[in-house]
Short mmCIF file of C-alpha atoms and ligand atoms in Angstrom, two decimals:
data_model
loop_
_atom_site.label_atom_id
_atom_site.label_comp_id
_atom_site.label_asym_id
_atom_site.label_seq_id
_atom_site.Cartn_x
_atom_site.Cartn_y
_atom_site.Cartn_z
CA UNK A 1 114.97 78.81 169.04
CA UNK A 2 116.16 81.66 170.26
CA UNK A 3 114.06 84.46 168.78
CA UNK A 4 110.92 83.00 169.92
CA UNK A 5 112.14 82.60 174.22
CA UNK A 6 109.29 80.25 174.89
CA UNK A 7 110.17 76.34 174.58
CA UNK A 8 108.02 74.27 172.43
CA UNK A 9 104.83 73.33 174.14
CA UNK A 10 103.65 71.81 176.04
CA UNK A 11 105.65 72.71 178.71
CA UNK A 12 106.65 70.00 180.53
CA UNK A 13 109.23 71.20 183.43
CA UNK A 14 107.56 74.33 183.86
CA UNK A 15 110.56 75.19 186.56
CA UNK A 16 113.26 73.66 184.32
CA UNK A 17 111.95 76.21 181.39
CA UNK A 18 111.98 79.09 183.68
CA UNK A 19 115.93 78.61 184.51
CA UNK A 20 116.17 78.48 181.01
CA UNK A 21 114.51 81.09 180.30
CA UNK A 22 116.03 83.45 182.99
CA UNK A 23 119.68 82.29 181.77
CA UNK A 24 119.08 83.38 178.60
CA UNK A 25 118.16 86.59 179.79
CA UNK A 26 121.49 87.09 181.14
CA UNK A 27 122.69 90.39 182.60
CA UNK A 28 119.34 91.51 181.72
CA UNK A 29 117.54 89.18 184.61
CA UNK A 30 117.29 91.72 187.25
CA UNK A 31 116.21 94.44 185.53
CA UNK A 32 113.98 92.34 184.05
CA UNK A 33 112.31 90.28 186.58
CA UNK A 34 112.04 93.17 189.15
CA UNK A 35 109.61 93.94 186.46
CA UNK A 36 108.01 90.69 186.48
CA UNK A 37 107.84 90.43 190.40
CA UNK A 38 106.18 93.86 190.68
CA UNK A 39 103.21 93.15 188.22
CA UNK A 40 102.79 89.34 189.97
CA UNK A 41 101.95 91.98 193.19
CA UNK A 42 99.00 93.28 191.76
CA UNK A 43 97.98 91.47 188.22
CA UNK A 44 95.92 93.63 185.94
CA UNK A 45 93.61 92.71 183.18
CA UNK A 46 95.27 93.03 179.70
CA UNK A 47 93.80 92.98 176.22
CA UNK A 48 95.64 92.13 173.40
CA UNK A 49 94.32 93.16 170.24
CA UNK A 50 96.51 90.49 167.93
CA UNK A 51 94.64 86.89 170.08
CA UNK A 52 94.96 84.81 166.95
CA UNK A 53 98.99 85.81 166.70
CA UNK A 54 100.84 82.67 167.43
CA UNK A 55 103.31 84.43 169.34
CA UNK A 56 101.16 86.35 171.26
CA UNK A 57 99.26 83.92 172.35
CA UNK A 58 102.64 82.22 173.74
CA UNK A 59 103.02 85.22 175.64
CA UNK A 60 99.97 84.71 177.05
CA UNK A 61 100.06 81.64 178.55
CA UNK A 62 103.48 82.37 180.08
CA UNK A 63 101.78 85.84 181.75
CA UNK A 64 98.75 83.74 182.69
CA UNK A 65 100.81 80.91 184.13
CA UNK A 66 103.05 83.41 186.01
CA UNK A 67 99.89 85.15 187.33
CA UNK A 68 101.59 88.40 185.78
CA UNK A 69 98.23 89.70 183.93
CA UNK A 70 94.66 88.56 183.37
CA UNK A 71 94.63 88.28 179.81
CA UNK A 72 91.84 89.00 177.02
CA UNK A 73 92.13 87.57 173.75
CA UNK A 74 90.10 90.21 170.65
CA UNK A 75 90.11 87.89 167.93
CA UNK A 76 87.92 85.31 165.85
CA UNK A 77 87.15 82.86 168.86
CA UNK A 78 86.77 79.67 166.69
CA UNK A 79 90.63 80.61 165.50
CA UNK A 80 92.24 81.44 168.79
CA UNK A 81 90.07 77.99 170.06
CA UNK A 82 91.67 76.02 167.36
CA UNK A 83 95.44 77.51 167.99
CA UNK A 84 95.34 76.78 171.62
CA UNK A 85 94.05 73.48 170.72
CA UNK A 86 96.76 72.70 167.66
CA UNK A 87 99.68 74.18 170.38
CA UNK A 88 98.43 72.07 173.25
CA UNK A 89 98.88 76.00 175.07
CA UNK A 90 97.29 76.02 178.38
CA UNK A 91 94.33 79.24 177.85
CA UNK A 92 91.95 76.48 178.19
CA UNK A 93 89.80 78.93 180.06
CA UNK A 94 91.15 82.51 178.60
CA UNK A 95 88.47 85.13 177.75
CA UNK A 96 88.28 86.23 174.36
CA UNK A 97 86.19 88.81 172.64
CA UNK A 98 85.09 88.81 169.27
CA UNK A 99 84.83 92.03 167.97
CA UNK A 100 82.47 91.22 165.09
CA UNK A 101 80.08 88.70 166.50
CA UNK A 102 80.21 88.66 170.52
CA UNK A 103 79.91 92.03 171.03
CA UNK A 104 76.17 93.01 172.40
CA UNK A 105 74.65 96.19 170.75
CA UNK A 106 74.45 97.60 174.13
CA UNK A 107 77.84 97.85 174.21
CA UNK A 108 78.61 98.49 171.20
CA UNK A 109 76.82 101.72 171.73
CA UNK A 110 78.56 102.22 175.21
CA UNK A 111 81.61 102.42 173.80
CA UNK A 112 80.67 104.77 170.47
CA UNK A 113 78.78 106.79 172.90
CA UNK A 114 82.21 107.30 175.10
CA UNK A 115 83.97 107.88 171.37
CA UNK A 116 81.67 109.97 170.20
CA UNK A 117 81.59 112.28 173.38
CA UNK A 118 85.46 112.62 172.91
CA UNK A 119 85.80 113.46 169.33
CA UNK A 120 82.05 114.76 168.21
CA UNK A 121 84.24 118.60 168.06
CA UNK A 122 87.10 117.33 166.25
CA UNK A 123 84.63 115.76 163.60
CA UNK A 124 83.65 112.51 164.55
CA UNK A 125 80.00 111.63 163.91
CA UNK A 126 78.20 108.97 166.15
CA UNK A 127 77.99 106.73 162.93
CA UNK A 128 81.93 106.90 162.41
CA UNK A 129 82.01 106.18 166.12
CA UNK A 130 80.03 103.38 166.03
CA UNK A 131 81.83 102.16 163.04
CA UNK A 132 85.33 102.61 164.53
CA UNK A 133 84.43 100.15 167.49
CA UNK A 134 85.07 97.64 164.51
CA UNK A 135 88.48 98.23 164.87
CA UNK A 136 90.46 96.42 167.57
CA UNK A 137 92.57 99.19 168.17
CA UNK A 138 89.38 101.58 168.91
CA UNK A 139 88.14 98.52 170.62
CA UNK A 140 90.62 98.00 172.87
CA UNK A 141 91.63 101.45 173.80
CA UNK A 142 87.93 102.11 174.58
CA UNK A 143 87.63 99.22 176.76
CA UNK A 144 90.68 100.46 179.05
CA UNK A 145 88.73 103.81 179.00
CA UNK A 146 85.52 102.51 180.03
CA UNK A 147 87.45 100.39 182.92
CA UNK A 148 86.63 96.90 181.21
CA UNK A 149 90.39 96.31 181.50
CA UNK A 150 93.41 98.13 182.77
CA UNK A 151 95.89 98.10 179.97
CA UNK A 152 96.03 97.40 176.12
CA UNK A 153 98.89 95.53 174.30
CA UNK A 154 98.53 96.30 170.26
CA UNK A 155 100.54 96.80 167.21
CA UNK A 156 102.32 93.58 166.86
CA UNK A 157 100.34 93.63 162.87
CA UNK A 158 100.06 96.86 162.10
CA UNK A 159 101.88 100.30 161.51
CA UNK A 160 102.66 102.14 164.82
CA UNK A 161 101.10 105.25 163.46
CA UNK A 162 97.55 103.37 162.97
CA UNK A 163 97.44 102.13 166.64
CA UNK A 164 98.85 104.92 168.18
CA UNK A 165 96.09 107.25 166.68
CA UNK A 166 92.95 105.23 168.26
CA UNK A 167 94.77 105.43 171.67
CA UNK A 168 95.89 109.04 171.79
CA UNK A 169 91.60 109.91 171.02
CA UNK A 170 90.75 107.70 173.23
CA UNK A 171 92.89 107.58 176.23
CA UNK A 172 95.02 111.04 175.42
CA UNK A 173 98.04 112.35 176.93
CA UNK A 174 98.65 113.08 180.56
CA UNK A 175 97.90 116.21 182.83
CA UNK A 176 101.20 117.02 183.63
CA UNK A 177 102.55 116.72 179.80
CA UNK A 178 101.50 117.80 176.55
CA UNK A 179 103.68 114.99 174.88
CA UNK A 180 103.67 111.25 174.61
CA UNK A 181 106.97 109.80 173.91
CA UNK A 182 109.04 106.77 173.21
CA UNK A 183 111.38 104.64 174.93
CA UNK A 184 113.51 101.96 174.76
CA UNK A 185 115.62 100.19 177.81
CA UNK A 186 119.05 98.42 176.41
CA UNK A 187 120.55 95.94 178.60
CA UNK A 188 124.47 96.29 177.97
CA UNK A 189 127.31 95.03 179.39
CA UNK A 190 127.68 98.72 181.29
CA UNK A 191 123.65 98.80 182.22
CA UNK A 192 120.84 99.10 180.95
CA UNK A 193 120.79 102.57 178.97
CA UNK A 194 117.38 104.54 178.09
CA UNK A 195 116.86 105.60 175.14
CA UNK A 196 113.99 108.17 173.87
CA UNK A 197 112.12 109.21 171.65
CA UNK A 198 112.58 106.00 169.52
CA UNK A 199 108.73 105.76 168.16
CA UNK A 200 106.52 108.97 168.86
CA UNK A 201 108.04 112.39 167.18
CA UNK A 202 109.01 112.85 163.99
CA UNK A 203 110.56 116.54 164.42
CA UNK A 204 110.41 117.80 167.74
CA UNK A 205 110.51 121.16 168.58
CA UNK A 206 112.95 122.19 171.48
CA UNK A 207 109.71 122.16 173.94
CA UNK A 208 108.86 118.37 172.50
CA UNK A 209 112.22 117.31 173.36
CA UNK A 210 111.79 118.83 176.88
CA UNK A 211 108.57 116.79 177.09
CA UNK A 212 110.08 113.97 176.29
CA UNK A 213 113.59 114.22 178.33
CA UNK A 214 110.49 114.58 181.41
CA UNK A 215 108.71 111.83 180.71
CA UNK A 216 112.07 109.45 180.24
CA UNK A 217 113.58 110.96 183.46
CA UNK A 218 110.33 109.55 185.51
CA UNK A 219 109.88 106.48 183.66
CA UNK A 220 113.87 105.69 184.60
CA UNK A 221 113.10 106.90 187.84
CA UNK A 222 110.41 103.97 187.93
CA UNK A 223 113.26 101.35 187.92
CA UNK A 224 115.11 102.60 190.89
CA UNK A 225 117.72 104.16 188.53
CA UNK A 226 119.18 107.85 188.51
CA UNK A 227 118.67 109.09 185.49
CA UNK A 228 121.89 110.86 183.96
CA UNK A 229 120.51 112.75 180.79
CA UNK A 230 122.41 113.74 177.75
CA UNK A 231 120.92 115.69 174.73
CA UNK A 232 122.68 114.15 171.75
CA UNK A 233 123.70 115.51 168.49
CA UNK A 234 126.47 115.73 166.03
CA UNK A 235 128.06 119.10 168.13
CA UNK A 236 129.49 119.51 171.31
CA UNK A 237 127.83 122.31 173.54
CA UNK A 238 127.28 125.13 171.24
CA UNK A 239 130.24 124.18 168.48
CA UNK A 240 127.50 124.26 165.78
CA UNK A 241 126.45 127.54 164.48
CA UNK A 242 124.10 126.95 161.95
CA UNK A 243 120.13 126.40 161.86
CA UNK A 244 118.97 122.95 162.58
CA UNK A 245 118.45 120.03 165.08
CA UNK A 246 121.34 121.09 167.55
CA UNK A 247 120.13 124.54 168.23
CA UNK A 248 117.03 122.92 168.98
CA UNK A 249 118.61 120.54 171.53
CA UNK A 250 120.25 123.91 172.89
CA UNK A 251 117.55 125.54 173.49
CA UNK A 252 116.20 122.51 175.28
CA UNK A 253 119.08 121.81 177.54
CA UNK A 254 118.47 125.56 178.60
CA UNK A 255 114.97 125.46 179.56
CA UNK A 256 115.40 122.27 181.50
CA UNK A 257 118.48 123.99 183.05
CA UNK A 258 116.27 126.83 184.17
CA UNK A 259 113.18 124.76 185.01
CA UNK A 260 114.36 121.75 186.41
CA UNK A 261 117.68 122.62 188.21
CA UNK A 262 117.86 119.15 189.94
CA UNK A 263 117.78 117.31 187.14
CA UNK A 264 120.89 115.64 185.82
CA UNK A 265 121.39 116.56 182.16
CA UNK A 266 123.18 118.57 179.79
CA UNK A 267 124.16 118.72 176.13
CA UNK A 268 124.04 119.29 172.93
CA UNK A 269 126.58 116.43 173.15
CA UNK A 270 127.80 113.67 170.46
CA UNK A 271 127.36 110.54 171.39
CA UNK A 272 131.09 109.45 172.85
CA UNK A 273 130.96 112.38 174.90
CA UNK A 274 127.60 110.77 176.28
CA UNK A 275 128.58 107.51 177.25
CA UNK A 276 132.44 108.29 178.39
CA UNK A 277 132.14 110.32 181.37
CA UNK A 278 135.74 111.00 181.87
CA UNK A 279 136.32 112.06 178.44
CA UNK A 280 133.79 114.33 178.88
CA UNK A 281 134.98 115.66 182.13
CA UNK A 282 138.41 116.63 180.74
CA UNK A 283 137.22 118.30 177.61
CA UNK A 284 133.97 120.02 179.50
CA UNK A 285 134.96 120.18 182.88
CA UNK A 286 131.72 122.63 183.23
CA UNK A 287 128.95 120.07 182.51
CA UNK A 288 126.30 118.88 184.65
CA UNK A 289 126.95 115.26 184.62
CA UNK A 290 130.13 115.63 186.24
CA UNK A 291 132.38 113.10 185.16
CA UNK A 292 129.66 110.17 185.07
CA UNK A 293 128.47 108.30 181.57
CA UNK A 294 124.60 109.05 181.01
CA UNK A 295 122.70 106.33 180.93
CA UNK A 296 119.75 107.98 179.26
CA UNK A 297 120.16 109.37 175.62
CA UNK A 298 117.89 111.65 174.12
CA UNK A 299 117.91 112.05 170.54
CA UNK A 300 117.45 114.94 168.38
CA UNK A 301 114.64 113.53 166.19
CA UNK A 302 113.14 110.40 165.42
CA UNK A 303 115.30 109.13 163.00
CA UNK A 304 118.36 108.84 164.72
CA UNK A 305 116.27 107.62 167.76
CA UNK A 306 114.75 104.41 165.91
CA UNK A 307 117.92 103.72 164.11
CA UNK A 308 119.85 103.46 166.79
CA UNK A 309 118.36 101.21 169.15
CA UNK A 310 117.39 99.19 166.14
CA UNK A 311 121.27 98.85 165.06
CA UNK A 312 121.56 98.19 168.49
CA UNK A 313 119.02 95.13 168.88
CA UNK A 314 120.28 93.93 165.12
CA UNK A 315 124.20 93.38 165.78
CA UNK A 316 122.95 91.74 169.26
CA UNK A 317 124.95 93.92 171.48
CA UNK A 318 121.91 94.76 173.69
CA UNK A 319 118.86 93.00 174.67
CA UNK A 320 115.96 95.58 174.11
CA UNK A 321 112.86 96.32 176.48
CA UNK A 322 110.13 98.73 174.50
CA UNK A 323 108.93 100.41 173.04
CA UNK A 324 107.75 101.93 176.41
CA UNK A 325 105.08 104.38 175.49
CA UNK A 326 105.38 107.49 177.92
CA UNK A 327 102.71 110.30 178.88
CA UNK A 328 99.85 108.36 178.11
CA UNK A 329 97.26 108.60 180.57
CA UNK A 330 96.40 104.94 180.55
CA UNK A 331 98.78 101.95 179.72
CA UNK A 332 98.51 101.30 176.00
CA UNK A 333 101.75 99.70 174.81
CA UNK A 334 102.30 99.22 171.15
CA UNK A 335 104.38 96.49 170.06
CA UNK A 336 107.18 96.60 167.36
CA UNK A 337 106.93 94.01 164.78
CA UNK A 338 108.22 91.20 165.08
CA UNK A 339 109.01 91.06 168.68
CA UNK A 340 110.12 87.75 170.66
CA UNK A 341 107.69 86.29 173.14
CA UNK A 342 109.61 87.70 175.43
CA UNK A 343 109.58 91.39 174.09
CA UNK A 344 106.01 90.77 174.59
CA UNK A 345 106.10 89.23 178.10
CA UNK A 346 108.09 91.71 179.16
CA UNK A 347 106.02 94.72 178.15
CA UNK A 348 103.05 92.85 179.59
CA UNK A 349 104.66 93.39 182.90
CA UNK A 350 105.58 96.85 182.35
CA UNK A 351 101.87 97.32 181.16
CA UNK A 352 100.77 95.69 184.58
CA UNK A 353 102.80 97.67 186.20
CA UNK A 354 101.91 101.11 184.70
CA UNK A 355 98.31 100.13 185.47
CA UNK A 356 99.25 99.29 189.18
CA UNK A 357 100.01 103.24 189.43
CA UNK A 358 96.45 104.71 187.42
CA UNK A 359 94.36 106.90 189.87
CA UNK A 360 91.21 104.89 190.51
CA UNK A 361 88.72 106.81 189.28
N1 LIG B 401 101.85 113.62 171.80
C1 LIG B 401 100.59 113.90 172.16
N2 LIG B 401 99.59 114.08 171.31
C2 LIG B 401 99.86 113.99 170.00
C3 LIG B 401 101.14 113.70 169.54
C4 LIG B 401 102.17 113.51 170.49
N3 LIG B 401 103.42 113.23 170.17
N4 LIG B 401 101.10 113.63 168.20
C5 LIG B 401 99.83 113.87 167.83
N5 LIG B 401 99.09 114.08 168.92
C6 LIG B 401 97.66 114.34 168.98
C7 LIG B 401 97.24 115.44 168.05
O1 LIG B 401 97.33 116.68 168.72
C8 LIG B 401 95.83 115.05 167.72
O2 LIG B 401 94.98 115.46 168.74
P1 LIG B 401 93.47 115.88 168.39
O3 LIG B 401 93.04 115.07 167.21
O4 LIG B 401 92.73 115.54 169.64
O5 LIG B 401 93.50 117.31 168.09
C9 LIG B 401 95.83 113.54 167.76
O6 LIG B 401 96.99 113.19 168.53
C10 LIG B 401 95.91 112.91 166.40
O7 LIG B 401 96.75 113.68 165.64
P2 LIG B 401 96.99 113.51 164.10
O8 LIG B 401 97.28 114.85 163.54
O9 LIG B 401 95.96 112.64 163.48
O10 LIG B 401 98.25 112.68 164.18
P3 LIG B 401 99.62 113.05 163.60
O11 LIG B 401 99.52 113.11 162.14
O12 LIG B 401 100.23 114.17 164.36
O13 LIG B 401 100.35 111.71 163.96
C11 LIG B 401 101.58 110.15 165.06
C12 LIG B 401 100.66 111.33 165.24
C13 LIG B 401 100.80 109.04 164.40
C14 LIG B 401 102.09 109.69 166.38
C15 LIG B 401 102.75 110.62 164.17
O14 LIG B 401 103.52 111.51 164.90
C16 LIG B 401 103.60 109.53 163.62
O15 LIG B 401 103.28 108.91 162.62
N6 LIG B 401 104.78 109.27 164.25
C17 LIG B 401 105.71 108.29 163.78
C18 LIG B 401 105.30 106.89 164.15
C19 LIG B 401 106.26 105.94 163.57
O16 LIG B 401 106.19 105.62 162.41
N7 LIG B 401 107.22 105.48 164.41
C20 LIG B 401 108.33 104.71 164.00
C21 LIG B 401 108.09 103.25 163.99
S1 LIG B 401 107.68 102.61 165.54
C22 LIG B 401 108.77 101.34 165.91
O17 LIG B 401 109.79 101.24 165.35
C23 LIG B 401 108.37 100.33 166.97
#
């Protein structure tokens, strides 16, 4: 079917199902396998904290088989044994740790310990710490701390807020930015378009939505592509007088303005204005973009962010890549429910390849 992207097993024409696989993708192939090629370079190890997910383990095999990651299963063993073995999947060999039963006490306290030392002065005790590496999503952040793997792939189960909380104590945000953010890459018959914050901030404050307009301008950067950065809202450059979300995006357009000169971006503009360029042009022949369509929206809050790119994904006019999560100082990627296998192979790669570019420490 089409939702799941990964032909019934087993997988007999393994080059046959590729073709098929890369037709389907469309216009979205070379965005898309760029991806994939760049994280076959240098394969990292990835831990998935859903192994006994059906899906996800589909998604493994194809990453494992395409030498894109070196996979590690958290799960009940005798589970993910018996899937692999129901689904003839080839992860004959794959590791996979069981959080309750195959971890040793050593570390078990080796990871509290590294817990503990982060959050004993916001509250933590060593006994909640030790307790916590229960949970797969403590788990598995702590292991890509620690170095016992290079990236973590959660969330497929479970609310976003209750993964993303274990990974921003344990790996936190980056130097450079006091945000994490975000963001999702739409394939479209004009490009791909980026769009942030779709998953992090609820109400950003004029400096969050600089943050975040940062972080997506680098991460576009990453695919070769120029960003061209509009600040959306429901007014048009200063039309709105009143309090509320586009004086916010105002304020932020002016501080990147002042701060980061070269950047291409401007607003507050609606969303038309955005994505026609010439339209744009005629009626603000003063903006920064010139007369070119952005290609990266940034919304004013996180409601209109997740509702768009999910009306986008439902009426099928885009193929979606994300959610991407920006700023954090170590790949953790937190899946939306429900993604296809290939939603999950793909941000596998982009896991792979965000590891490819962490400092060695
Ligand atoms: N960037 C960086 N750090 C942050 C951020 C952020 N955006 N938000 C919180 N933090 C930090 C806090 O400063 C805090 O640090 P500290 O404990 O070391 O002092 C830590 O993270 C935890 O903060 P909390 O106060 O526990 O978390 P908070 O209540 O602020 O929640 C969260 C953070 C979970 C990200 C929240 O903003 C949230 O729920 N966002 C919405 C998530 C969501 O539902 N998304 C939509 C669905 S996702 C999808 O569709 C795929």
């Amino acid at each position: 079917a089409m939702d799941t992207g990964v032909a019934q097993n087993p997988i007999k024409n393994w080059t046959a199902y590729k073709q098929e696989l890369s037709n389907r993708m469309g216009i979205s192939g070379k965005q898309v396998m760029s991806i994939r090629n760049k994280a076959r370079q240098n394969p990292k190890r990835v831990v998935f904290a859903e192994g006994n997910d059906f899906k996800i383990l589909k998604a493994v095999q194809y990453v494992t088989r395409e030498k894109i990651a070196h996979p590690i299963l958290l799960g009940n063993e005798e589970k993910i044994r018996m899937l692999i073995k129901e689904n003839q999947l080839e992860l004959g060999n794959v590791e996979i740790i069981d959080i309750f039963r195959t971890v040793t006490e050593d570390k078990r306290h080796k990871l509290a310990k590294t817990l503990y030392e982060k959050r004993k002065r916001k509250g933590m005790t060593y006994d909640e710490a030790l307790e916590n590496t229960y949970n797969r999503d403590y788990f598995g952040a702590l292991m890509v701390e620690t170095g016992e793997a290079d990236a973590f792939i959660s969330g497929f189960s479970r609310k976003y807020a209750d993964t993303i909380r274990p990974a921003l104590q344990v790996i936190g945000v980056k130097e450079d930015c006091n945000h994490i953010a975000g963001m999702y890459m739409m394939i479209t018959k004009q490009g791909p378009i980026f769009l942030a914050d779709t998953t992090v901030n609820m109400n950003p404050s004029s400096q969050t939505l600089v943050d975040t307009t940062l972080l997506t301008a680098r991460e576009v950067k990453r695919f070769n592509i120029e960003p061209k950065i509009a600040l959306l809202s429901y007014s048009n450059f200063g039309a709105f007088k009143g309090l509320g979300s586009p004086v916010r995006v105002k304020e932020a357009v002016q501080i990147l303005h002042e701060k980061h000169p070269d950047l291409m971006v401007d607003g507050e503009m609606q969303a038309n204005y955005a994505l026609n360029g010439k339209l744009r042009y005629k009626r603000y022949p003063f903006n920064k973009l010139g007369d070119h369509d952005a290609n990266t929206l940034i919304f004013p809050n996180l409601s209109s962010g997740n509702i768009t790119y999910k009306v986008l994904q439902s009426i099928g006019t885009a193929e979606a890549i994300g959610p991407i999560l920006m700023g954090m100082k170590k790949p953790i990627h937190i899946l939306q429910r429900d993604s296809s296998v290939r939603e999950i192979i793909n941000m596998v790669a982009i896991a792979v390849v965000d590891a490819q570019s962490v400092p060695e420490e």
